[in-house]
Structures are given as C-alpha cells and as structure tokens.
XYZ file of C-alpha atoms in Angstrom:
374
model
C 44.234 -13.963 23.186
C 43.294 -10.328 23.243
C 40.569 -9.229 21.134
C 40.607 -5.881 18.823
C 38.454 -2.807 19.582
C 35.410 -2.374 17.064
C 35.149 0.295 15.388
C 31.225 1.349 15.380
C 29.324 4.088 14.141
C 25.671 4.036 14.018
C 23.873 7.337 12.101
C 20.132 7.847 11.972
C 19.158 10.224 8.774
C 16.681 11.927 11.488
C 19.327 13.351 14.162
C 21.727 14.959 11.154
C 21.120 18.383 10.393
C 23.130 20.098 6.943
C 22.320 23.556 8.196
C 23.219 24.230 11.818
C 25.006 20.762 12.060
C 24.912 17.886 14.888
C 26.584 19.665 18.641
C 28.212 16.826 20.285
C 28.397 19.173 23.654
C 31.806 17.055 25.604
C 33.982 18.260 22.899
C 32.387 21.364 21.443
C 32.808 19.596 18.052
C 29.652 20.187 15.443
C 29.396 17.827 12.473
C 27.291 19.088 9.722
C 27.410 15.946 7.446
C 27.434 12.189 7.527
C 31.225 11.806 6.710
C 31.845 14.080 9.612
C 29.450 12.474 11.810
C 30.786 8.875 11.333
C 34.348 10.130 11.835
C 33.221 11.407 14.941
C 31.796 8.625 16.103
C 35.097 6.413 14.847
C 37.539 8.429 15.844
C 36.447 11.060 17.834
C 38.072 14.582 17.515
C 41.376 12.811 16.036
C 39.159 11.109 13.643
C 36.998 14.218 12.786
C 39.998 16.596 12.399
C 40.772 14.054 9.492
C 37.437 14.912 7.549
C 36.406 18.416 9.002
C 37.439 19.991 5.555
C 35.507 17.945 3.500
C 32.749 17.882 6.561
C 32.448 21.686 7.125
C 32.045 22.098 3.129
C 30.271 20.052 2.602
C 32.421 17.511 0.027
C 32.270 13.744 0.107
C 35.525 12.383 0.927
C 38.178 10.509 -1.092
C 37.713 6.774 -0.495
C 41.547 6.957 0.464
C 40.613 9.233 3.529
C 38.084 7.349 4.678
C 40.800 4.491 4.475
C 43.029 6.413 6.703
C 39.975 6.508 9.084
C 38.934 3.407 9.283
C 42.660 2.300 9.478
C 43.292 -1.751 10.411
C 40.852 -1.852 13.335
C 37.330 -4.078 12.497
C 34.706 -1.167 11.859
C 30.588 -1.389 11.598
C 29.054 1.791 9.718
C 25.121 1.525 10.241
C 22.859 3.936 8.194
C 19.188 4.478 8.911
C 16.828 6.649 7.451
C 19.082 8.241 4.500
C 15.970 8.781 2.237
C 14.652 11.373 5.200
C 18.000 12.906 4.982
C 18.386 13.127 1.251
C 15.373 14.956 1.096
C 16.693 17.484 3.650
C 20.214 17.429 1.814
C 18.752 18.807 -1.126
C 17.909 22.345 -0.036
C 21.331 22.888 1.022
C 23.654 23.640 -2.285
C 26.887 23.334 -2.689
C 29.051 24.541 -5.442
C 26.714 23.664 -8.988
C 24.959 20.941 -7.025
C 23.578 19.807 -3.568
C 24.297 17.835 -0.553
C 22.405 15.342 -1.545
C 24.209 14.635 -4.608
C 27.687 14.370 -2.523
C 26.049 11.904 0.049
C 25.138 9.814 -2.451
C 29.148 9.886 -3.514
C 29.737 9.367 -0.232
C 27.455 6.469 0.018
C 29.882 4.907 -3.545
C 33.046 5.593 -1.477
C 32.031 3.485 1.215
C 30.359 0.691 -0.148
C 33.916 0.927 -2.704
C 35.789 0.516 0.219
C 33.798 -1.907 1.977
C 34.383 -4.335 -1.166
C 37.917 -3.686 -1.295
C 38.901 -4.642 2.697
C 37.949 -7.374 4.885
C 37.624 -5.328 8.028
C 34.686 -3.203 6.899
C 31.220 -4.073 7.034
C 28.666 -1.188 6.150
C 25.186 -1.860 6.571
C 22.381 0.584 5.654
C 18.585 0.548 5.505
C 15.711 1.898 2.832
C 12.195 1.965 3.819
C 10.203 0.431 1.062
C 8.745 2.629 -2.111
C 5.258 2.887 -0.226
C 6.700 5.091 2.850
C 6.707 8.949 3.412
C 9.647 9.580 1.813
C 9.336 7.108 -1.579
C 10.502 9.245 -3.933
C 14.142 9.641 -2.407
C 13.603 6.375 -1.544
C 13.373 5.109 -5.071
C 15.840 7.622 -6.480
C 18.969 6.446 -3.886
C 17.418 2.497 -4.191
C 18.372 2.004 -7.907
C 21.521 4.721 -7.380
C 22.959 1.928 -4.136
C 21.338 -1.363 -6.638
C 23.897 -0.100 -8.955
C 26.619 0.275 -7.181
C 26.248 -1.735 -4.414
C 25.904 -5.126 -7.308
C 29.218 -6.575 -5.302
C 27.398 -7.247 -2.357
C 27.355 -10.670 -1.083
C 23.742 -10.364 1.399
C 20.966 -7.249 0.912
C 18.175 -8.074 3.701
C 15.184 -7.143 2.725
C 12.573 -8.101 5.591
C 9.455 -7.605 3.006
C 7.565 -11.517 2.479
C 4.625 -12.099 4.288
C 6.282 -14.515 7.066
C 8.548 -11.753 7.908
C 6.892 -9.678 8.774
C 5.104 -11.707 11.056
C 8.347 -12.737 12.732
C 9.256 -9.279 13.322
C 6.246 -7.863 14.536
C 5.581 -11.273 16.971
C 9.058 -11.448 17.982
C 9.151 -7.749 19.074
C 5.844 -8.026 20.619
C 5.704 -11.488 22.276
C 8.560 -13.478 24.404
C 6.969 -16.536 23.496
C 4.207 -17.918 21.329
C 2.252 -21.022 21.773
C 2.478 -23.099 18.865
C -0.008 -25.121 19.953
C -2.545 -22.450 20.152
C -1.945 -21.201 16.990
C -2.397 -24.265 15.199
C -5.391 -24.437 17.326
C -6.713 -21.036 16.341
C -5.693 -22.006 12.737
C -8.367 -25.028 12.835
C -10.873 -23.221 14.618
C -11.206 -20.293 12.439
C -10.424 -23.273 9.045
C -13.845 -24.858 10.297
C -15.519 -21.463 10.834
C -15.177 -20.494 7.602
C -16.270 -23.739 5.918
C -19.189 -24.409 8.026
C -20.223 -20.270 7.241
C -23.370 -19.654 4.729
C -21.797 -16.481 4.387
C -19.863 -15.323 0.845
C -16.430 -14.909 1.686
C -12.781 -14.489 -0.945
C -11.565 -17.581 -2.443
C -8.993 -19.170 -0.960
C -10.010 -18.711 2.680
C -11.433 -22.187 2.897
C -8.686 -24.106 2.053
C -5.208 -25.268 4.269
C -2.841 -21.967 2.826
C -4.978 -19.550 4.434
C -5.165 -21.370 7.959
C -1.331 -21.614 7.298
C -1.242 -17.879 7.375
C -3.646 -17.865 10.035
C -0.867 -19.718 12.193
C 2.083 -17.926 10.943
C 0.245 -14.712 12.110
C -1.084 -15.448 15.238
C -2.218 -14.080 17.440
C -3.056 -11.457 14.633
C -5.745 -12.233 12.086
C -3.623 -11.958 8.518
C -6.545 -9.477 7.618
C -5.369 -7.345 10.316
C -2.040 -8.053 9.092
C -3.005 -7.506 5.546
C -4.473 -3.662 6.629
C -1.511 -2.583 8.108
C 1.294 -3.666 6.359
C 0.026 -3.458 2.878
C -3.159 -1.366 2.437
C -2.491 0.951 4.677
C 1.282 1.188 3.899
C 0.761 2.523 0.727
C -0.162 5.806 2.498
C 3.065 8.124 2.072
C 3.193 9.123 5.919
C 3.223 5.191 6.765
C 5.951 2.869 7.388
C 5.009 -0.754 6.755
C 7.014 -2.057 9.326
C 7.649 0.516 11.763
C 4.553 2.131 11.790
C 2.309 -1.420 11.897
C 4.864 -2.175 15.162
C 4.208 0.750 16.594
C 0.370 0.425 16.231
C -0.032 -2.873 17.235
C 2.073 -2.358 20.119
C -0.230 -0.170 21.224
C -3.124 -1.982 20.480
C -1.384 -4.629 22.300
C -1.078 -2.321 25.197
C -4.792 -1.549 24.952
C -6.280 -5.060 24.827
C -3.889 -6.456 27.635
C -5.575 -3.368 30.071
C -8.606 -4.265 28.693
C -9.363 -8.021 28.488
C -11.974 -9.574 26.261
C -13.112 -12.906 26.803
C -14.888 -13.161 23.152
C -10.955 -12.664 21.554
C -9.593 -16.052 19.973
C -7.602 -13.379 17.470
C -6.715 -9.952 17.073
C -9.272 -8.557 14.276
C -8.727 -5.324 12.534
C -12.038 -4.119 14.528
C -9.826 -4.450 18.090
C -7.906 -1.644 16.976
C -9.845 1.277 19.245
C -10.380 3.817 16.859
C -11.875 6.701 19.055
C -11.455 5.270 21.974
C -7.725 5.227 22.710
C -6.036 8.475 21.358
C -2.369 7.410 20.389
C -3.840 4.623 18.284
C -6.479 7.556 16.767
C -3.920 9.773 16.254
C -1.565 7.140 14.209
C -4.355 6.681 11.921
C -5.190 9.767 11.199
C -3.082 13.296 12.207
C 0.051 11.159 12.196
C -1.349 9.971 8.158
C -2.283 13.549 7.523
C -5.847 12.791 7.664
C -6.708 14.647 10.776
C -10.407 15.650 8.696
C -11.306 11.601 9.264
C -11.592 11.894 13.264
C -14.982 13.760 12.114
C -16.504 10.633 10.769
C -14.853 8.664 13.720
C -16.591 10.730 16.438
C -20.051 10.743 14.580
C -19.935 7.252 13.722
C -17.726 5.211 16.106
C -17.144 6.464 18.973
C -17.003 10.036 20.610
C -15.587 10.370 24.381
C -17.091 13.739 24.822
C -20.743 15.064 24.532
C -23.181 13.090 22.034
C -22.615 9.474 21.638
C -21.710 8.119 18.105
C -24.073 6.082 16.370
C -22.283 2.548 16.400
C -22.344 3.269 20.394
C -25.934 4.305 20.555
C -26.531 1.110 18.433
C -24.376 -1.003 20.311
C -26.620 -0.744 23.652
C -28.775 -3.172 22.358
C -26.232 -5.759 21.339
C -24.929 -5.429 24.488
C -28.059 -5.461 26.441
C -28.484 -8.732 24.580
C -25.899 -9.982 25.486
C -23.597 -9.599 22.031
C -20.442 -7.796 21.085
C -20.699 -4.378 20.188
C -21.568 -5.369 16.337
C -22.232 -1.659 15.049
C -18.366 -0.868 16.191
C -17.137 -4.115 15.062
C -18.364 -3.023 11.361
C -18.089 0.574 11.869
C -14.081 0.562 12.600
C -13.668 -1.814 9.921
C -14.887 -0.090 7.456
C -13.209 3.397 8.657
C -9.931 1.388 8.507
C -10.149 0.301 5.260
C -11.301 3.726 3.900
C -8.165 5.237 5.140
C -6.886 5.142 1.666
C -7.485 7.481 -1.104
C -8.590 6.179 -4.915
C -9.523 2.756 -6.394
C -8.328 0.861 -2.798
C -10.417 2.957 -0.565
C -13.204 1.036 0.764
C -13.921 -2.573 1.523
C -15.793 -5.341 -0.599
C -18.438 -7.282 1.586
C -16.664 -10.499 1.578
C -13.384 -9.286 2.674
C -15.740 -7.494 5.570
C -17.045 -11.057 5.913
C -13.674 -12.167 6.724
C -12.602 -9.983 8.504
C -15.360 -9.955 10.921
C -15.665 -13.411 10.648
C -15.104 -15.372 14.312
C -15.236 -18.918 15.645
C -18.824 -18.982 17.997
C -20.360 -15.745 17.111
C -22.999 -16.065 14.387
C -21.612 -13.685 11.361
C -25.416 -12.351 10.450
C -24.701 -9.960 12.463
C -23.124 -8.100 10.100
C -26.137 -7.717 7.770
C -28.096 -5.883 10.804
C -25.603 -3.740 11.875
C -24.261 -2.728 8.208
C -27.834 -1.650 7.295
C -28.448 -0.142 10.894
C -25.393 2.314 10.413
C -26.130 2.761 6.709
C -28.477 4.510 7.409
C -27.404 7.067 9.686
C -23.539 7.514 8.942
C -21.680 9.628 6.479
C-alpha cells in the first residue's frame, strides 16, 4: 500500500525577518512572514502564491486559506523560538496595530484548524518565563493557554528528571547504571561520615536518588545551571545548560582527571577555556565579571591569579587545586544579581564536597583567597 507525502514545515523565530523578508534564492521568492514562510515550505511557489497577499502585507490569513493549503495531505507545522520573533514583530506596524498582534491571530487560526481536522498536527515551543525573551514569552504563553485549552498533550520538559534525561541523553550514548548507583552510595556515605555543616536533606536516600538520576553531573551542578543561573534573562535553561556542559564535556574528556568520581560545578573552567568563559559572562551580558575571573581564578596572560598562585602549594603537596575549586564556585554562584547572588557555606560544602578528599580544605583556601580577592 502506498503511503501519502507529509506535508512538513519547520520555522525557527530566529531565521524570519518582517523587514527585508526570508530570500529563498532557487525560486527568487522572499517571504516576509510566518504564514508566507510555512506556505513556502508546504507548497512551494504554488503554495505561497496562495498567501503572498496576506504574506507581503502583512495580514494573518483566514483559517479557510490555510485550509486550502494544507489541503487532504498529512501536514507537521513546527514553531521554534516565536517569543524572539514577537519581539522583532512588534516594531514593524501594520495598519492601527503590529505584526506581532497578527502572528498571534495567526497562531489562533492554526491551532483552530488543527482542532477541527485530523490531518494536522502543529507543534510549537516557548522557552520558559526565566529566558531572554520572558516577557513575550509570558505575554504569547497565557494568549496560546487560552486558546490552545483543546489540546489533547502540551510537553513541557521542565521537572527535575527531565532535564537530566535530556541533557544525558544528548550528551552520553550510554550510561552505566551501575556506576551511578555506585557514585550515588559513595557520595550518600561521604556526606554522612562528614563533620562538616551541610543543607538538610543531603544525608538522606532522596538526595542520593538525585545524585543517580544526574549522573555523571553532581545535581548542584545541575541545580546552577538550570535554575540559578537560568533566571538570568540572556540564559536558556535548557539550551544554554546543553550547550555549556557540552563543552565542559569537551574540556574534561581532553583533559582527564583521575580525582573526578562527578562533574562538580568547580570543573567548569572558568578562565581557562574561553567558549565556556564567554557563555558565562559576554554571552550573559556580564562581560565586567571576566575582571574578577582573571584576578582571582585564573589569567592565561601576564600575572597569575591568586587561586593559581595559591594553588602551587596544593599541588606541590600533592592536592587538587583547592583555591580554584572554591574560587570558581563562588564566581558561579555570584553570577546572579540581588537576593540569589552569592553562596551560603553549606551549599559550598556540598558542592565541594567529594568521596576521598578531606573537605577542610575548604576552610584554608576560603580564608586564603579572602583575603586577597575582590
């Protein structure tokens, strides 16, 4: 039995342009909205010519044009990124309002016409409140909650454990279970057996439940990324904690440390590897905080930074370097702005906190770089 064609167009919010329009170059064609681009993509110039009025002025289409576009044929719509292109709609007016008013009508039509056929599935993204662009975000998330109440399914990859999944399962082919419950005991025992004060709960079976659902990532490192450090505008808690621990992946895999039974928030190489730097701190609009960064943690050219002067002796010792260790954590966690900037001691306790190295450590180096950084 033959099987129908599919119908697919796939629009990123980041590649449209309301001004001097999308150039698809093999048919001299420009689309200047995201009607006119997903007609395009559906139906190519037949498909287009059936929306270029409403596309080159900018009007959202009638849902019973976009019914003549889809036609009978099975069709997939995917939307990314529309909160980056509301915000971009909005400067360009038409008539007593703006573009981004008629995407959103445009957004209505479709999901209308999605609930009233059985060959259309349209499936569309928001980046949560705490990204760059939260206040379109917000705006379009209870205009689509509204009217999108038929739905059957809205995926929203947000828990905890999901997170995990996604990040590991883009990451990693594979991941031992074995060594995760293993890590999970290890680091259970560590912190029970510590003198040290760390948070409540840490000690008991939930947290070295996390410990395994996260691993080979601490959950503090976790934690950082996709929750503290997410509720910076210019960061995407998914996305952007992929991308960095991709790269901090990257990093650690080129350079292997034996003293690594997890991935701690001080593995991230602030300083020392510059994509990583420049995610947390150009690419967050804090470019200012690679001052404190080469004074304190680690400067590739000319003087070296204090937790690297200070380091020489844990190393010559034969220790970790302890003064980085505490140094990056504590630059990570001060990333934010406000009440959430800064670290208490016994989440540093935790975080630092490793199966075979002795945690007083931390006392040392914390007063050691005290006393010298900003």
């Amino acid at each position: 039995m033959g099987r129908s064609n599919i119908q697919v167009a796939a629009v990123d919010g980041r590649d449209l342009d309301p001004e001097a329009g999308v150039y698809h170059s093999d048919t001299g064609i420009t689309t200047y909205t995201l009607w006119g681009e997903i007609a395009y993509q559906i139906g190519g110039i037949d498909g287009y010519q059936l929306l270029r009025g409403a596309d080159e002025n900018r009007i959202s289409p009638s849902t019973s044009v976009i019914d003549r576009l889809i036609g009978p044929e099975p069709t997939l719509i995917i939307l990314d990124e529309i909160a980056r292109h509301l915000r971009a709609a909005k400067a360009k007016t038409v008539g007593q309002s703006n573009l981004a008013d008629q995407v959103v009508a445009f957004l209505f039509s479709l999901m209308d016409q999605a609930a009233s056929c059985n060959n259309l599935v349209f499936v569309y993204s928001l980046a949560s409140e705490s990204d760059t662009f939260a206040k379109e975000t917000a705006e379009i998330q209870q205009e689509l909650i509204r009217a999108s109440a038929r739905q059957e399914r809205v995926l929203s990859p947000s828990t905890d454990i999901e997170v995990y999944n996604i990040v590991r399962q883009r990451l990693f082919a594979s991941i031992s279970a074995e060594a995760a419950e293993k890590a999970a005991e290890e680091y259970l025992q560590a912190f029970r057996a510590s003198r040290v004060n760390l948070p409540d709960g840490c000690k008991d079976a939930t947290y070295a439940r996390a410990i395994a659902n996260s691993y080979p990532f601490h959950p503090e490192l976790f934690n950082l990324l996709t929750k503290k450090i997410a509720s910076i505008p210019e960061f995407q808690r998914t996305r952007g904690a992929l991308r960095l621990f991709a790269r901090l992946v990257r990093y650690l895999w080129q350079h292997q440390d034996a003293r690594m039974p997890m991935i701690h928030p001080h593995h991230l190489p602030v300083g020392l590897e510059d994509e990583i730097t420049n995610d947390l701190t150009s690419r967050l609009q804090r470019p200012l905080m690679r001052l404190p960064i080469g004074a304190d943690i680690y400067n590739p050219n000319g003087r070296e930074a204090h937790a690297q002067l200070q380091d020489q002796e844990w190393i010559s010792a034969g220790k970790p370097p302890f003064s980085t260790w505490v140094g990056r954590t504590i630059f990570l966690h001060s990333l934010t702005q406000g009440i959430s900037s800064g670290i208490r001691r016994t989440e540093l306790n935790l975080s630092l906190l490793t199966p075979g190295v002795d945690i007083s450590f931390v006392d040392r180096a914390l007063e050691r770089l005290s006393g010298v950084a900003w």
